[in-house]
Coordinates of C-alpha atoms and ligand atoms in Angstrom, one line a residue:
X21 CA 17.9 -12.4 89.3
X22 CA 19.3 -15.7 88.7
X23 CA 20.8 -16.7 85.8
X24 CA 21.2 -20.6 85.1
X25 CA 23.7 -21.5 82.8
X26 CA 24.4 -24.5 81.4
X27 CA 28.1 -24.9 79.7
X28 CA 30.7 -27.5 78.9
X29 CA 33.3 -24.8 80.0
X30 CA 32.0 -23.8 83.5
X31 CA 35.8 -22.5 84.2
X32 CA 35.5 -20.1 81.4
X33 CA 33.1 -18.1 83.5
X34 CA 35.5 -17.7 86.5
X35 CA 37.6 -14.1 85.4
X36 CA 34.3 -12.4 84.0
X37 CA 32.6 -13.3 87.7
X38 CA 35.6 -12.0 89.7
X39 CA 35.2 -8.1 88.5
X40 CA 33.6 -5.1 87.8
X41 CA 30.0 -5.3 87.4
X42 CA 29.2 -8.8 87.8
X43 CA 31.1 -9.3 90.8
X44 CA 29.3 -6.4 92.3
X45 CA 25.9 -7.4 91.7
X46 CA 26.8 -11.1 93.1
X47 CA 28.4 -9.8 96.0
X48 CA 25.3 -7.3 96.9
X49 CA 23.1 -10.5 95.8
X50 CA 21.3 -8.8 93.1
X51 CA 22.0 -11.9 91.2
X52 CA 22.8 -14.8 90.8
X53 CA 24.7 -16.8 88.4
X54 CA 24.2 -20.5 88.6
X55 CA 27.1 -22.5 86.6
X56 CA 25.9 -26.0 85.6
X57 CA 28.4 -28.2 83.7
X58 CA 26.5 -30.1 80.9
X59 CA 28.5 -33.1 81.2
X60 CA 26.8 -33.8 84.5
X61 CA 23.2 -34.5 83.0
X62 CA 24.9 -37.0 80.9
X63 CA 24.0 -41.2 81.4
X64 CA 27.4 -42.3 80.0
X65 CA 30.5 -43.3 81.0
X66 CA 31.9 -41.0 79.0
X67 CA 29.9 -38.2 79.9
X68 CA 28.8 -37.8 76.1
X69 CA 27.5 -34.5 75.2
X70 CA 27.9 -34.5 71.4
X71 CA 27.4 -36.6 68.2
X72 CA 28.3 -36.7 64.6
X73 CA 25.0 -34.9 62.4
X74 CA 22.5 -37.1 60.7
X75 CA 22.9 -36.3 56.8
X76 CA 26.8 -36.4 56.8
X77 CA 29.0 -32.8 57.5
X78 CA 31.8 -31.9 59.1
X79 CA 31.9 -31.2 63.2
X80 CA 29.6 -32.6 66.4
X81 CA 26.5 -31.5 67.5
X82 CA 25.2 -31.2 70.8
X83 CA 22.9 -34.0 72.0
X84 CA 19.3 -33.2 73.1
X85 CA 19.4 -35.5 76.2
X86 CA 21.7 -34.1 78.2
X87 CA 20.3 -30.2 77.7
X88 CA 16.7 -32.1 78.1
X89 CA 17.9 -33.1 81.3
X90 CA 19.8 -30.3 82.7
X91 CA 16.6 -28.0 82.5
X92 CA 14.0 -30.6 83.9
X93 CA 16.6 -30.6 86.6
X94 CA 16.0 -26.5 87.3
X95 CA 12.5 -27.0 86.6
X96 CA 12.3 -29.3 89.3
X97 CA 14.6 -27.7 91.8
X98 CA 12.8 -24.4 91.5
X99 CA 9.2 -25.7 91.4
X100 CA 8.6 -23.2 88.3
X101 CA 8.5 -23.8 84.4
X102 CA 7.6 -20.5 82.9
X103 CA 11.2 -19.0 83.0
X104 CA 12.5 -18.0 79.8
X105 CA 15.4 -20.7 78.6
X106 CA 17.8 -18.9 75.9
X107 CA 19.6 -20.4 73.3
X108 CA 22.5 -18.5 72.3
X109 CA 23.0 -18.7 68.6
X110 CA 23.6 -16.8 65.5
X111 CA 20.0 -18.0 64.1
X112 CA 18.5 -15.9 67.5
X113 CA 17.3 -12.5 67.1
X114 CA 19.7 -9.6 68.1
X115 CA 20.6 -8.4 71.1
X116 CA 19.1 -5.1 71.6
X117 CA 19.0 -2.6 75.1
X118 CA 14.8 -3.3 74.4
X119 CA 16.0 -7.1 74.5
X120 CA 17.9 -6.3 77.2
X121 CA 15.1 -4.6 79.5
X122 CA 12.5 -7.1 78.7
X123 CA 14.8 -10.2 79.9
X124 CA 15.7 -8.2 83.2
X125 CA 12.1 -8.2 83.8
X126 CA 11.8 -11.8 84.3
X127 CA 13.1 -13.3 88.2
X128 CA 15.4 -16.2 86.8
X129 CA 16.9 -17.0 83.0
X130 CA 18.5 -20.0 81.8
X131 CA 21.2 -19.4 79.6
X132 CA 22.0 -22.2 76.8
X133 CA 25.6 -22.3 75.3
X134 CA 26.5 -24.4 72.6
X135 CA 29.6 -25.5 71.1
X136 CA 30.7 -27.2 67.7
X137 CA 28.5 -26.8 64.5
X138 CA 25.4 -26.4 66.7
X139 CA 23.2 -27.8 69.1
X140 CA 19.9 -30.8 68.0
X141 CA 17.2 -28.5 66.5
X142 CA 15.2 -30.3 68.6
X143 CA 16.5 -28.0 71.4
X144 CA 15.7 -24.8 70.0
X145 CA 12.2 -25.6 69.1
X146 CA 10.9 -28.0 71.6
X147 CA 13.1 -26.7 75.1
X148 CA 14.3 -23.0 74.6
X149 CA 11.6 -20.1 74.8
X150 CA 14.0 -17.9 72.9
X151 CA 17.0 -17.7 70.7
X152 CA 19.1 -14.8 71.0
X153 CA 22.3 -14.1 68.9
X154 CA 24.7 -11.2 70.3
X155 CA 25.8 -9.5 66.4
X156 CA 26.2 -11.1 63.3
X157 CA 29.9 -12.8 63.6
X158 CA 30.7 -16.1 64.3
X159 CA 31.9 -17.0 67.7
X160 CA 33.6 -20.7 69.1
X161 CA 30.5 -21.0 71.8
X162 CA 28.1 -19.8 73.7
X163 CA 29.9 -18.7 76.5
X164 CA 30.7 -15.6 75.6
X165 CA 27.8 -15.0 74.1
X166 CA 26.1 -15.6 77.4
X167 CA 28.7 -13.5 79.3
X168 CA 27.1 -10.5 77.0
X169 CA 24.1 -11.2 78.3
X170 CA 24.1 -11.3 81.8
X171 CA 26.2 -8.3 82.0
X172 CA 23.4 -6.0 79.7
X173 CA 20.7 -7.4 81.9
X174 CA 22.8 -7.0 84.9
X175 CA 23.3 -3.4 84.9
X176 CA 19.7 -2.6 84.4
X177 CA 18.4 -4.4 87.4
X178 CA 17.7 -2.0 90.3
X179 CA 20.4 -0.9 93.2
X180 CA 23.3 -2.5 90.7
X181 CA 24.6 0.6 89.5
X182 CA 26.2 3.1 92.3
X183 CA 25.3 6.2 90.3
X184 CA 21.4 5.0 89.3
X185 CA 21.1 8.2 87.2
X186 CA 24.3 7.9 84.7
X187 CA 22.8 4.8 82.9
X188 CA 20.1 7.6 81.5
X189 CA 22.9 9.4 79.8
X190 CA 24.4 6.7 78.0
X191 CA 23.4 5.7 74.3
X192 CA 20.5 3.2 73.6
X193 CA 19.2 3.9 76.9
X194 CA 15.0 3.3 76.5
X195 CA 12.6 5.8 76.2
X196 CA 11.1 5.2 78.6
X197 CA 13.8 6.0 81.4
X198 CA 13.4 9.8 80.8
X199 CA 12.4 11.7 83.7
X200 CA 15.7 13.6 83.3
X201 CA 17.5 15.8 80.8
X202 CA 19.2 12.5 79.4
X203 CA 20.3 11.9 75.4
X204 CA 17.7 9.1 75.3
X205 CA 18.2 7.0 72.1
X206 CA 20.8 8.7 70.5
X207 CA 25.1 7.8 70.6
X208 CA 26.7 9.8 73.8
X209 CA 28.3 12.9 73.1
X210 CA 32.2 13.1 73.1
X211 CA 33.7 13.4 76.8
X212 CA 37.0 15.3 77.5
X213 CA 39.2 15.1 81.0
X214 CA 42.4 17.0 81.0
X215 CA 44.5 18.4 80.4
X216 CA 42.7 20.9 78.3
X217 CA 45.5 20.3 75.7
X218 CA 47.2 18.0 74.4
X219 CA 49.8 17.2 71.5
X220 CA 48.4 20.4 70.3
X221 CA 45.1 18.9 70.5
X222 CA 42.4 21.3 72.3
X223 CA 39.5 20.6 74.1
X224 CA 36.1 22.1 72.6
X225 CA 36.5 25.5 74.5
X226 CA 32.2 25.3 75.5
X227 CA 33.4 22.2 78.4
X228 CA 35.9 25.1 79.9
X229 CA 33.2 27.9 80.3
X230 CA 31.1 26.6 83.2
X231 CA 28.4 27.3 81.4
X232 CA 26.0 24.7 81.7
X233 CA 23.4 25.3 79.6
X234 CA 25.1 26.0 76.7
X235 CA 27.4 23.0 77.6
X236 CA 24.3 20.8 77.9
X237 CA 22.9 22.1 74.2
X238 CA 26.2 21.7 72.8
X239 CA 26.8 17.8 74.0
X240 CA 23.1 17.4 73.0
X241 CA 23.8 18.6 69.6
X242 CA 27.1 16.9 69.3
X243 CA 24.9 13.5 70.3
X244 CA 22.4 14.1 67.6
X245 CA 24.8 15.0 64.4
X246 CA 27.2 11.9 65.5
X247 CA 24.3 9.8 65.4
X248 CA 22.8 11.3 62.3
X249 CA 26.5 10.3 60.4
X250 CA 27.1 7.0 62.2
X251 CA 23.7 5.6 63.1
X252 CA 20.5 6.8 61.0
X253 CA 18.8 3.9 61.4
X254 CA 18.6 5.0 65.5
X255 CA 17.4 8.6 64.5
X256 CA 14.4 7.0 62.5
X257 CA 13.1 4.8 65.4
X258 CA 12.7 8.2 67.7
X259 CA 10.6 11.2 68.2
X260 CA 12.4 13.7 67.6
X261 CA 11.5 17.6 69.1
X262 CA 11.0 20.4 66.3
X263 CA 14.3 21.9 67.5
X264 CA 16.3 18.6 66.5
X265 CA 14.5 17.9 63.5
X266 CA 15.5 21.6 62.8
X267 CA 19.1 20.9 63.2
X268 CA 18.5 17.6 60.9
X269 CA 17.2 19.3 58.4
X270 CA 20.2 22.3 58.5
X271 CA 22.8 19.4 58.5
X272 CA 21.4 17.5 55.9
X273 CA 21.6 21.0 53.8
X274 CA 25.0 22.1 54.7
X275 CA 26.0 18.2 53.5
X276 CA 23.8 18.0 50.3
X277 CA 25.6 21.7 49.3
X278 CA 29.1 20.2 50.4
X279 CA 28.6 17.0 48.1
X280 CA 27.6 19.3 45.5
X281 CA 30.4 21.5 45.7
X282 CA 32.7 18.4 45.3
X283 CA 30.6 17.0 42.4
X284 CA 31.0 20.6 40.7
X285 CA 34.9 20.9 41.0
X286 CA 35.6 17.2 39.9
X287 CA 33.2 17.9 36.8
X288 CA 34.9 21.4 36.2
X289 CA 38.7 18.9 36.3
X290 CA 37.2 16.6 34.0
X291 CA 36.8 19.4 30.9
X292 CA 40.7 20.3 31.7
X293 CA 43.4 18.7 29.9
X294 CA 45.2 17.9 32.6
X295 CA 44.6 14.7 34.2
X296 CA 41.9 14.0 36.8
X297 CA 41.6 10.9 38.4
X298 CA 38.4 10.3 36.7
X299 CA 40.3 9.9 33.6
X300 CA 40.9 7.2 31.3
X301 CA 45.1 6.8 31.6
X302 CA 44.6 4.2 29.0
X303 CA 43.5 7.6 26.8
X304 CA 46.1 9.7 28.1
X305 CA 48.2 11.3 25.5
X306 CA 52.0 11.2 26.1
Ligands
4GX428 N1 25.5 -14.8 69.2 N2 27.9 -18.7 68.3 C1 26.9 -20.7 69.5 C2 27.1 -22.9 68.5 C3 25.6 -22.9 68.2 C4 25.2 -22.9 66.8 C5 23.8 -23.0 66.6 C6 23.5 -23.1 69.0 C7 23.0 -23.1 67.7 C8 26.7 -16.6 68.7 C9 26.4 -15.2 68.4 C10 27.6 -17.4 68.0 C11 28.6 -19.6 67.4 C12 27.5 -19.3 69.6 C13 27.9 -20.9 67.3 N3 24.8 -23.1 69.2 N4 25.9 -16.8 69.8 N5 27.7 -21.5 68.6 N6 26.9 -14.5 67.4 O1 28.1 -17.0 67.0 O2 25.2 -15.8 70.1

């Protein structure tokens, strides 16, 4: 895979490049990542790369020359012009691990970061193919935007990762990697390493027992009811086996008669005469 980048901060790319991941893949030349400095597709003197926005506002925009330029240039140094070009931006849709596979299908992705109050809309609809945003916060740039990017479509690209089966484990791996017992879809279980206690804090006595069946249906269930509290909106986009929707459904019972039992014992404080914090204190009698 190479990724083309083009930035006014090349420099800010050099730690994320120099470990982990990303320096492994580009030293086993699974990828490549091409930095291209924006400033050098510019005409001027002053290597001009932004202007003040038609219609009055505050900050600079990003010329479309320049970014024009610097992708006619890839398109003519590869010979190709059907590689995806991304805009990273807040307007693009989300980052997702299906977003994710589907870019680290294509051979070679240019990667646009922008800077200031934006980049010429011009750009987005006339020279990128997409526009991706990593979450809904504002960043400074790009950059690290970008960064995001290249290291989720890194690690999915084949002979990157030294132990090719643990990416199944993890959450928001696809469906479609199954093949093994994995937790496909759902947040990982909890992990433990020892010692098996500490500050009085004990480890789930199942991970001690060697028993691995009942260790693998206890992580698998730990999986499914952290997800059900913390991420719903995973659980509806999967097919679940009778067995979990069993364990839903028990869950979603136990939780309902919890709820019901608190309800019940603040109702039964509000008929005493004693304060509850439901109370009035503007009512309260001396
Ligand atoms: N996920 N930003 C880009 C400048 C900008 C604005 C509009 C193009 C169009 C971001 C995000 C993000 C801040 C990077 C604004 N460039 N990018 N920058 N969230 O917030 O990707």
């Amino acid at each position: 895979m190479i990724f083309d980048v083009i930035t006014i901060f090349p420099e800010f790319f050099g730690g994320i490049l120099e470990h982990g991941l990303l320096k492994r893949a580009l030293a086993g030349g699974q990828i490549d990542i091409r930095l291209h400095d924006l400033r050098d597709a510019t005409e001027d003197r002053h290597r001009t790369v932004d202007d003040r926005p038609f219609g009055g506002g505050p900050g600079m925009v990003f010329k479309p020359e320049p970014l024009f330029r610097a992708v006619d240039a890839l398109k003519a140094e590869s010979g190709k012009s059907d590689f995806p070009v991304i805009l990273l931006s807040p307007q693009g849709r989300l980052l997702t691990q299906a977003v994710a596979k589907e870019l680290s299908e294509h051979a070679r992705l240019t990667l646009i970061c922008g800077r200031y109050e934006g980049v010429d809309e011009r750009v987005a609809t006339h020279l990128a193919t997409d526009e991706i945003s990593i979450g809904d916060y504002v960043l400074s740039g790009g950059e690290l935007a970008a960064a995001v990017v290249m290291e989720a479509v890194t690690r999915l690209l084949p002979g990157v990762l030294g132990n090719e089966a643990s990416r199944e484990y993890e959450s928001f791996a696809p469906l479609d990697s199954s093949g093994g017992p994995g937790h496909e879809g759902l947040l990982d279980f909890p992990q433990y390493t020892r010692p098996a206690e500490f500050a009085g804090l004990r480890v789930p006595e199942v991970l001690l027992s060697g028993n691995h069946e009942e260790i693998r249906e206890w992580r698998h269930r730990q999986a499914l009811e952290k997800t059900w509290r913390r991420r719903p909106d995973l659980l509806a986009k999967l097919q679940l086996s009778p067995e979990d929707r069993a364990v839903l459904e028990e869950l979603q019972r136990t939780e309902l008669e919890r709820t019901n039992d608190v309800i019940l014992s603040e109702a039964k404080n509000l008929g005493r005469s004693e304060s509850s914090h439901y109370r009035n204190p503007s009512l309260r009698s001396g």
